């Protein structure tokens, strides 16, 4: 991983330093006990194979010798702990010590692993929470540019892969390097010649594993992108299943999904081929090392050229013990490379700049008292060329109902989205009570507004919780009153579960008119001073429109409202009507004034009411 990613991961880990320190201490104790267990196992084999009197004789010689080698000193102190008066007694003591050492090392291994698991899972939890919080802070423009499947894949799959990488790194990278260093030290103590031969061959396996790891990193990037594509197809199909079935397009969707699955399979197979290659390569190099050292060391023993059978047995045991940690290090590298690709995508998302920002000390909009004003405002979307709105100027006084009408694509809904700062204009400003909304706290700004759109967004929850979404502590009585005003109580009471009925994803169990009335009840319960209605009745049938219109009239009472309307029958009573054409204001006036002007408004009105 690049230094920047390492530094960021370390920064995220810093709150858990106590766990890491205790775990590191446990890891060191484990390594020491692990090395001792292998040394003692060799001693056990030696004591069984060799003459006991010969061992005692060697011990006495070492006792009277002040110029012992480090290898001889280790064997002397080992025998000092183990040797008793008889071979059987010595063997019993040695077995008890080996058993105690193995128990001890496994206890410390468990402590090390458990504490690191706490760090690992806490870190993943924090990263996922940071991702979700950051996603919530991004502007609507970002979501227009990004696929939801890609975002879902990062939060779920990439974080999961990072967890696997962190697990492998924490559980192995803390221990295996110390294990390897300790074992290598013991090998040099026993025979520097044999240890040197091993050190010449071992790096070759490391080079091969690192090369494989780099290739896996590249393939992991492509794999994660392909997972995002699959999740996008799945998400789109499931959310649009009615359309898929209506057009009998199931086979085409199956073919599309199968094609992406096939590409994903190929990527996984290529990555798996490399992943599975690392183990055999490491083991093959290990066997080569073992065979060479067996031949060379065995010759040294047979020719009695300085290496005795006890040292040779101990050397071989430690040598083969070192191959395990080396193999684990190779696997850690592979996991890290996979986690690297995921970390790139995670931090790329976390680094996405927030377009809609607040001042360091924003003004709190405690109440709305005077007016909303659009002043010389122009706007364009990042993904499109050309202005969507150009030099827009108008004012909505407190208590006024202002309607905006015009052809599709004229910029009506964009005006509605600019007031709550879903987007920011590229030029000009929006004022609320003489304050530029950029200076206001986003939370306080949006808390003063209620928004009802054509595409009603409801959650897979109860009717009660959907209505109380902005007021979770609202009483049932206030919810019922809001539903009465929204003309929604009648159909809610007809549902067996009533307010506790689960309405399904996006309110799929309700009709369009029922969903609109739930949305209006939600806005009524919030009781905002400013109301924005964006095509709230355009997709309804006549009967539903009449019920929703009655609910809207209740909603508009004593409020300041901006209504975006396609059906002009809903705006005739507005205090002011603004017509928008090609991103510019063409007319402002009442219904009667605009109709008598014989301009765009009259043209739209006549088309809707079949007048020529």
XYZ file of C-alpha atoms in Angstrom:
612
model
C 0.000 0.000 0.000
C 1.186 3.564 -0.606
C 2.441 5.532 2.380
C -0.713 7.678 2.380
C -2.962 4.646 2.807
C -0.674 3.212 5.489
C -0.775 6.507 7.378
C -4.557 6.707 7.114
C -4.980 3.146 8.351
C -2.610 3.818 11.265
C -4.586 6.948 12.107
C -7.804 4.939 12.150
C -6.137 2.317 14.369
C -4.759 4.841 16.882
C -7.822 4.770 19.221
C -7.142 1.067 19.842
C -3.445 1.399 20.807
C -3.965 -0.247 24.204
C -5.327 -3.414 22.583
C -2.497 -3.369 20.024
C 0.229 -2.998 22.678
C -1.150 -5.813 24.868
C -1.621 -7.967 21.784
C 1.948 -7.257 20.622
C 3.308 -8.217 24.061
C 1.265 -11.448 23.922
C 2.634 -12.101 20.426
C 6.225 -11.797 21.643
C 5.560 -14.192 24.556
C 3.897 -16.600 22.104
C 6.909 -16.512 19.751
C 9.356 -17.150 22.588
C 7.283 -20.053 23.901
C 6.818 -21.377 20.366
C 10.579 -21.377 19.788
C 11.076 -23.011 23.198
C 8.532 -25.720 22.335
C 10.439 -26.659 19.161
C 13.776 -26.572 20.988
C 12.378 -28.789 23.739
C 10.844 -31.194 21.209
C 14.306 -31.628 19.668
C 15.683 -32.169 23.173
C 13.032 -34.856 23.773
C 13.996 -36.694 20.580
C 17.672 -36.337 21.479
C 17.148 -37.719 24.981
C 15.305 -40.734 23.602
C 17.862 -41.481 20.883
C 21.128 -40.813 22.750
C 22.748 -42.514 25.686
C 21.689 -40.828 28.962
C 25.175 -41.192 30.436
C 26.635 -39.457 27.432
C 24.242 -36.506 27.946
C 25.237 -36.275 31.638
C 28.919 -36.411 30.684
C 28.494 -33.571 28.178
C 26.669 -31.534 30.807
C 29.565 -31.950 33.264
C 32.074 -30.919 30.599
C 30.081 -27.776 29.821
C 29.812 -27.004 33.529
C 33.590 -26.806 33.822
C 34.113 -24.966 30.538
C 34.030 -21.157 30.542
C 34.365 -20.814 26.732
C 31.056 -22.291 25.564
C 29.460 -21.386 22.280
C 25.964 -19.891 22.320
C 24.566 -23.217 21.072
C 26.289 -25.094 23.886
C 25.063 -22.585 26.460
C 21.452 -23.032 25.318
C 21.775 -26.821 25.530
C 23.480 -26.565 28.911
C 20.707 -24.450 30.451
C 18.053 -26.661 28.874
C 19.601 -29.754 30.402
C 20.013 -27.933 33.702
C 16.226 -27.580 33.893
C 15.412 -31.071 32.618
C 18.095 -33.512 33.788
C 17.320 -35.615 36.848
C 18.997 -38.649 38.408
C 17.443 -41.206 36.051
C 16.459 -41.177 32.346
C 12.815 -41.886 33.239
C 12.719 -39.014 35.732
C 14.317 -36.654 33.190
C 11.850 -37.729 30.505
C 8.909 -37.117 32.841
C 10.140 -33.603 33.700
C 10.750 -32.852 30.014
C 7.219 -33.981 29.055
C 5.661 -31.822 31.796
C 7.695 -28.797 30.683
C 6.772 -29.336 26.990
C 3.095 -29.661 27.935
C 3.238 -26.452 30.027
C 5.020 -24.536 27.275
C 2.461 -25.626 24.650
C -0.439 -24.672 26.907
C 1.194 -21.328 27.683
C 1.918 -20.429 24.072
C -1.654 -21.227 23.022
C -3.079 -19.078 25.826
C -0.998 -16.113 24.651
C -1.902 -16.889 21.030
C -5.590 -16.690 21.955
C -5.106 -13.390 23.840
C -3.195 -11.947 20.879
C -5.780 -13.071 18.332
C -8.785 -12.006 20.403
C -7.477 -8.496 21.061
C -6.532 -8.054 17.413
C -9.972 -9.279 16.365
C -11.475 -6.504 18.519
C -9.249 -3.977 16.718
C -10.025 -5.461 13.309
C -13.816 -5.506 13.752
C -13.876 -2.080 15.425
C -11.832 -0.616 12.585
C -14.136 -2.101 9.959
C -17.180 -0.833 11.866
C -15.708 2.670 12.020
C -14.795 2.675 8.311
C -18.277 1.518 7.327
C -19.846 4.170 9.568
C -17.562 6.851 8.090
C -18.500 5.769 4.576
C -22.215 5.873 5.320
C -21.960 9.253 7.072
C -19.935 10.660 4.175
C -22.423 9.344 1.618
C -25.207 11.103 3.541
C -23.293 14.390 3.301
C -22.837 14.287 -0.491
C -25.024 16.381 -2.760
C -27.755 15.052 -5.035
C -25.493 15.833 -8.002
C -23.051 13.147 -6.850
C -25.766 10.492 -6.816
C -26.830 11.517 -10.299
C -23.296 10.740 -11.495
C -22.762 7.518 -9.544
C -24.342 4.080 -9.743
C -26.029 2.979 -6.523
C -24.649 -0.532 -7.110
C -21.113 0.852 -7.028
C -21.705 2.649 -3.720
C -23.365 -0.420 -2.212
C -20.456 -2.588 -3.347
C -17.920 -0.287 -1.678
C -19.801 -0.148 1.644
C -20.471 -3.906 1.752
C -17.997 -5.850 -0.420
C -14.928 -3.607 -0.325
C -15.160 -3.131 3.432
C -15.545 -6.905 3.808
C -12.435 -7.518 1.682
C -10.580 -4.931 3.726
C -11.678 -6.776 6.865
C -10.218 -10.021 5.489
C -6.984 -8.200 4.623
C -6.830 -6.582 8.066
C -7.527 -9.931 9.716
C -4.701 -11.606 7.809
C -2.396 -8.663 8.451
C -3.142 -8.381 12.162
C -3.200 -12.093 12.904
C -0.077 -13.003 10.899
C 1.997 -9.879 10.309
C 2.355 -9.297 14.050
C 3.680 -12.776 14.745
C 5.261 -14.410 11.717
C 8.107 -11.909 11.168
C 9.159 -12.284 14.823
C 8.760 -16.046 14.480
C 10.963 -16.091 11.395
C 13.636 -13.851 12.953
C 13.708 -15.994 16.102
C 13.943 -19.244 14.122
C 16.641 -17.829 11.837
C 18.598 -16.748 14.911
C 18.399 -20.280 16.315
C 19.496 -21.725 12.958
C 22.608 -19.517 12.955
C 23.321 -20.479 16.550
C 23.214 -24.175 15.626
C 25.072 -23.955 12.262
C 25.849 -20.744 10.447
C 26.844 -22.655 7.281
C 23.490 -24.429 6.925
C 21.598 -21.258 7.872
C 23.443 -19.294 5.177
C 22.435 -21.828 2.524
C 18.795 -21.540 3.621
C 18.888 -17.724 3.529
C 20.224 -17.749 -0.033
C 17.311 -19.857 -1.320
C 14.394 -18.467 0.779
C 14.323 -14.950 -0.831
C 13.668 -16.571 -4.229
C 10.314 -17.801 -2.927
C 9.592 -14.314 -1.547
C 10.275 -12.679 -4.921
C 7.892 -15.093 -6.629
C 5.145 -14.478 -4.053
C 5.526 -10.669 -4.292
C 5.250 -10.854 -8.090
C 2.069 -12.910 -7.794
C 0.717 -10.433 -5.223
C 1.085 -7.464 -7.583
C -0.807 -9.305 -10.286
C -3.544 -10.193 -7.790
C -3.830 -6.518 -6.807
C -4.538 -5.525 -10.412
C -7.089 -8.281 -10.836
C -8.717 -7.393 -7.497
C -9.373 -3.843 -8.724
C -11.135 -5.180 -11.804
C -12.995 -7.779 -9.721
C -14.422 -5.158 -7.343
C -15.602 -3.032 -10.261
C -17.287 -6.072 -11.788
C -19.044 -6.843 -8.481
C -20.362 -3.270 -8.500
C -21.731 -3.780 -12.029
C -23.506 -6.981 -10.965
C -25.012 -5.272 -7.911
C -26.165 -2.381 -10.096
C -27.972 -4.739 -12.492
C -29.545 -6.595 -9.568
C -30.626 -3.368 -7.854
C -32.108 -1.870 -11.023
C -33.940 -5.060 -11.991
C -35.454 -5.625 -8.542
C -36.578 -2.010 -8.215
C -38.063 -2.094 -11.742
C -39.447 -5.648 -11.690
C -42.945 -4.450 -12.669
C -41.592 -2.899 -15.889
C -39.446 -5.960 -16.643
C -42.477 -8.218 -16.401
C -44.798 -5.782 -18.176
C -42.542 -5.818 -21.241
C -41.852 -9.579 -20.944
C -38.151 -8.742 -20.787
C -37.097 -11.362 -18.229
C -34.919 -13.297 -20.713
C -32.977 -10.194 -21.741
C -32.339 -9.314 -18.100
C -31.227 -12.896 -17.412
C -28.833 -12.748 -20.393
C -27.445 -9.387 -19.229
C -26.928 -10.688 -15.685
C -25.382 -13.956 -16.930
C -22.939 -12.032 -19.107
C -21.726 -9.963 -16.153
C -21.564 -13.101 -13.974
C -19.474 -14.835 -16.647
C -17.004 -11.938 -16.765
C -16.850 -11.923 -12.973
C -16.236 -15.687 -12.972
C -13.318 -15.272 -15.400
C -11.742 -12.583 -13.244
C -12.157 -14.668 -10.083
C -10.697 -17.719 -11.835
C -7.621 -15.782 -12.953
C -7.146 -14.344 -9.487
C -7.752 -17.759 -7.901
C -5.175 -19.334 -10.199
C -2.539 -16.900 -8.943
C -3.761 -17.123 -5.353
C -3.483 -20.896 -5.314
C -0.056 -20.773 -6.982
C 1.613 -19.002 -4.055
C 1.277 -21.952 -1.656
C 2.813 -24.596 -3.935
C 5.644 -22.210 -4.917
C 6.513 -21.523 -1.277
C 6.269 -25.202 -0.369
C 8.324 -26.266 -3.380
C 11.102 -23.892 -2.433
C 10.816 -25.226 1.111
C 11.260 -28.816 -0.073
C 14.262 -27.782 -2.179
C 15.809 -26.089 0.846
C 15.017 -29.090 3.040
C 16.504 -31.628 0.626
C 19.680 -29.585 0.069
C 20.166 -29.101 3.797
C 19.349 -32.736 4.564
C 21.999 -33.814 2.084
C 24.604 -31.296 3.175
C 23.868 -31.542 6.908
C 23.592 -35.347 6.802
C 26.993 -35.496 5.107
C 28.431 -33.256 7.842
C 27.050 -35.609 10.514
C 28.177 -38.802 8.777
C 31.673 -37.434 8.110
C 31.791 -36.048 11.686
C 32.813 -32.582 10.452
C 31.592 -30.464 13.375
C 27.809 -31.112 13.278
C 26.553 -33.736 15.715
C 23.253 -35.641 15.357
C 21.551 -33.637 18.133
C 22.272 -30.302 16.431
C 21.274 -31.670 13.043
C 17.901 -32.920 14.358
C 17.273 -29.601 16.085
C 18.277 -27.677 12.944
C 15.935 -29.687 10.698
C 13.019 -29.318 13.126
C 13.482 -25.542 13.325
C 14.015 -25.293 9.553
C 10.720 -26.993 8.745
C 9.031 -24.953 11.466
C 10.181 -21.763 9.736
C 8.530 -22.776 6.452
C 5.067 -22.390 8.020
C 5.542 -18.720 8.956
C 7.133 -18.006 5.555
C 4.112 -19.536 3.820
C 1.786 -17.535 6.069
C 3.677 -14.353 5.165
C 3.105 -15.164 1.504
C -0.608 -15.563 2.143
C -0.643 -12.283 4.079
C 0.861 -10.543 1.051
C -1.899 -11.931 -1.166
C -4.598 -10.797 1.261
C -2.984 -7.366 1.514
C -3.000 -6.989 -2.269
C -6.706 -7.800 -2.367
C -7.336 -5.388 0.504
C -5.249 -2.743 -1.277
C -7.670 -2.665 -4.214
C -10.601 -2.328 -1.808
C -8.820 0.333 0.285
C -8.281 2.408 -2.864
C -12.008 2.420 -3.616
C -12.949 3.062 0.036
C -10.627 6.047 0.442
C -11.565 7.330 -3.005
C -15.172 7.524 -1.814
C -14.168 9.062 1.533
C -12.111 11.650 -0.359
C -15.027 12.681 -2.560
C -15.436 16.400 -1.863
C -18.692 17.610 -0.335
C -20.215 20.086 -2.793
C -22.802 21.543 -0.424
C -20.916 22.895 2.571
C -21.717 25.163 5.507
C -19.824 28.132 6.892
C -17.720 27.417 9.955
C -20.282 29.297 12.041
C -23.598 29.028 10.157
C -26.670 31.113 10.960
C -29.562 29.179 12.485
C -32.845 29.808 10.660
C -35.166 29.744 13.668
C -38.236 31.012 11.808
C -39.383 32.291 8.426
C -40.740 35.838 8.626
C -40.614 37.777 5.343
C -39.775 36.344 1.925
C -37.773 34.003 -0.314
C -35.988 35.733 -3.179
C -34.200 34.416 -6.277
C -31.688 37.079 -7.292
C -29.909 36.968 -10.698
C -29.645 33.207 -10.359
C -28.088 30.895 -12.966
C -27.461 27.164 -12.735
C -26.057 24.248 -14.716
C -25.519 20.570 -13.909
C -21.973 19.223 -13.938
C -22.838 16.374 -16.272
C -24.548 18.583 -18.878
C -23.410 21.485 -21.019
C -25.235 24.782 -21.004
C -27.298 26.667 -18.456
C -30.443 25.031 -17.109
C -31.513 28.305 -15.484
C -30.406 31.765 -16.574
C -30.794 35.044 -14.679
C -33.819 33.986 -12.608
C -35.379 36.754 -10.488
C -38.576 36.470 -8.418
C -39.827 36.781 -4.849
C -42.182 34.675 -2.712
C -43.606 36.678 0.167
C -44.621 35.023 3.408
C -48.104 33.516 3.112
C -48.071 33.527 -0.702
C -48.680 30.509 -2.915
C -46.477 30.826 -5.986
C -46.767 28.386 -8.890
C -44.146 27.673 -11.527
C -45.328 26.254 -14.846
C -43.741 25.556 -18.199
C -42.863 22.819 -20.682
C -40.937 19.690 -19.665
C -37.227 20.369 -19.266
C -37.697 24.113 -18.740
C -36.022 23.985 -15.285
C -39.052 23.985 -12.963
C -37.920 21.151 -10.675
C -34.394 22.565 -10.572
C -35.804 25.735 -8.971
C -37.488 23.571 -6.329
C -34.222 21.716 -5.643
C -32.216 24.915 -5.209
C -34.253 26.285 -2.271
C -33.306 23.489 0.199
C -29.734 23.565 -1.242
C -29.780 20.156 -2.867
C -27.634 22.030 -5.400
C -25.903 25.429 -5.383
C -26.232 27.969 -8.206
C -23.183 28.860 -10.284
C -24.170 32.520 -10.176
C -26.580 34.707 -8.208
C -28.149 33.850 -4.867
C -31.255 32.765 -2.987
C -32.238 34.862 0.010
C -34.479 33.923 2.917
C -35.328 36.905 5.093
C -32.443 38.823 3.482
C -29.877 36.097 4.312
C -28.130 34.120 1.581
C -29.081 30.490 2.187
C -25.382 29.543 1.860
C -24.845 31.270 5.207
C -27.592 29.252 6.895
C -27.261 25.969 8.717
C -28.379 23.187 6.354
C -30.319 21.432 9.094
C -32.169 24.577 10.169
C -32.865 25.518 6.532
C -34.388 22.146 5.669
C -36.284 21.875 8.958
C -38.236 24.939 7.891
C -39.356 23.189 4.712
C -41.756 20.446 3.754
C -41.299 18.813 0.352
C -43.832 16.661 -1.519
C -42.740 15.348 -4.909
C -44.318 13.386 -7.723
C -42.059 10.425 -7.015
C -42.973 9.798 -3.377
C -40.201 8.119 -1.397
C -41.520 5.834 1.339
C -39.625 3.309 3.436
C -40.263 -0.378 3.988
C -41.758 0.356 7.398
C -45.136 0.967 9.022
C -47.507 3.693 7.882
C -47.080 5.319 11.286
C -43.272 5.469 11.065
C -43.362 6.791 7.511
C -45.646 9.652 8.509
C -43.581 10.358 11.640
C -40.253 10.203 9.740
C -39.392 13.856 10.471
C -41.096 13.804 13.895
C -40.240 10.392 15.436
C -41.571 11.444 18.868
C -44.965 12.504 17.523
C -48.010 11.172 19.380
C -50.514 8.881 17.672
C -53.156 11.584 18.106
C -51.081 14.134 16.140
C -50.428 11.520 13.437
C -54.169 10.815 13.153
C -54.925 14.532 12.894
C -52.347 14.900 10.107
C -53.918 11.954 8.279
C -57.404 13.497 8.604
C -56.155 16.747 7.083
C -54.354 14.812 4.335
C -57.528 12.873 3.474
C -55.645 9.646 4.283
C -57.335 8.344 7.451
C -60.153 6.616 5.584
C -57.978 4.226 3.558
C -55.592 3.640 6.491
C -58.475 2.481 8.696
C -59.569 0.061 5.960
C -56.196 -1.736 6.155
C -56.395 -4.574 8.768
C -53.159 -3.544 10.528
C -53.997 0.165 10.298
C -51.096 2.432 11.187
C -48.901 -0.593 11.925
C -49.200 -1.963 8.374
C -45.867 -2.472 6.581
C -46.188 -0.738 3.212
C -43.313 -2.496 1.405
C -40.257 -1.120 -0.356
C -40.962 2.379 -1.725
C -44.600 1.937 -0.602
C -45.297 -0.754 -3.191
C -48.431 -1.951 -1.331
C -50.130 1.432 -1.714
C -51.647 3.123 -4.755
C -50.189 6.334 -6.185
C -52.871 8.479 -4.586
C -52.458 6.762 -1.216
C -48.694 7.292 -1.291
C -49.181 10.977 -2.099
C -51.566 11.406 0.822
C -49.086 9.663 3.166
C -46.422 12.107 1.937
C -48.767 15.059 2.544
C -49.587 13.750 6.029
C -45.834 13.524 6.677
C -45.426 17.158 5.612
C -48.437 18.250 7.704
C -47.057 16.536 10.792
C -43.721 18.290 10.282
C -45.724 21.555 10.091
C -43.112 23.597 8.182
C -43.570 27.307 7.377
C -42.298 26.785 3.794
C -43.797 24.195 1.483
C -42.507 22.902 -1.850
C -44.820 20.796 -4.020
C -43.108 19.370 -7.096
C -45.654 17.887 -9.562
C -47.477 16.328 -6.597
C -50.606 15.363 -8.596
C -49.320 14.915 -12.158
C -49.335 11.103 -12.194
C -52.703 10.548 -10.497
C -56.055 9.572 -11.925
C -58.959 12.018 -11.645
C -60.451 10.561 -8.450
C -57.093 10.327 -6.682
C -56.170 13.804 -7.866
C -59.345 15.221 -6.347
C -58.595 13.604 -2.960
C -54.966 14.668 -3.058
C -55.936 18.196 -4.115
C -58.243 18.427 -1.107
C -55.328 17.319 1.074
C -53.029 19.888 -0.562
C -55.499 22.670 0.160
C -55.340 21.714 3.829
C -51.575 21.616 3.617
C -51.317 25.074 2.024
C -53.380 26.775 4.690
C -51.387 29.547 6.437
C -48.157 28.509 4.693
C -45.773 29.925 2.141
C -45.686 27.576 -0.826
C -43.913 27.015 -4.114
C -45.870 24.727 -6.427
C -44.297 23.135 -9.497
C -47.223 22.090 -11.661
C -47.876 20.406 -14.959
C -51.662 20.343 -14.551
C -52.677 23.988 -14.615
C -56.028 23.296 -12.948
C -54.109 22.982 -9.670
C -52.532 26.463 -9.786
C -55.301 28.805 -10.894
C -55.852 30.068 -7.340
C -52.146 30.804 -6.754
C -51.217 34.338 -5.724
C -48.595 34.405 -8.418
C -47.819 32.192 -11.428
C -44.370 32.151 -13.041
C -43.883 30.637 -16.493
C -40.465 29.220 -17.327
C -39.278 28.607 -20.880
C -35.788 27.315 -21.764
C -34.439 28.194 -18.331
C -35.717 31.774 -18.329
C -38.741 33.495 -16.824
C -41.107 34.520 -19.601
C -44.158 35.704 -17.588
C -45.211 36.498 -14.017
C -48.779 37.243 -12.902
C -52.086 35.805 -11.728
C -54.088 33.291 -13.749
C -56.359 35.954 -15.211
C -53.453 38.289 -16.042
C -51.404 35.613 -17.778
C -54.349 34.185 -19.657
C -55.249 37.591 -21.022
C -51.607 38.158 -22.112
C -51.954 35.522 -24.821
C -48.439 34.210 -24.091
C -46.919 30.839 -23.139
C -49.256 30.341 -20.167
C -52.365 30.732 -22.312
C -50.915 28.340 -24.900
C -50.259 25.669 -22.247
C -53.671 26.247 -20.675
C -55.511 25.926 -23.985
C -53.661 22.742 -24.897
C -54.625 21.121 -21.584
C -58.248 22.164 -21.748
C -58.591 21.420 -25.490
C -59.121 25.023 -26.534
C -57.831 26.480 -29.773
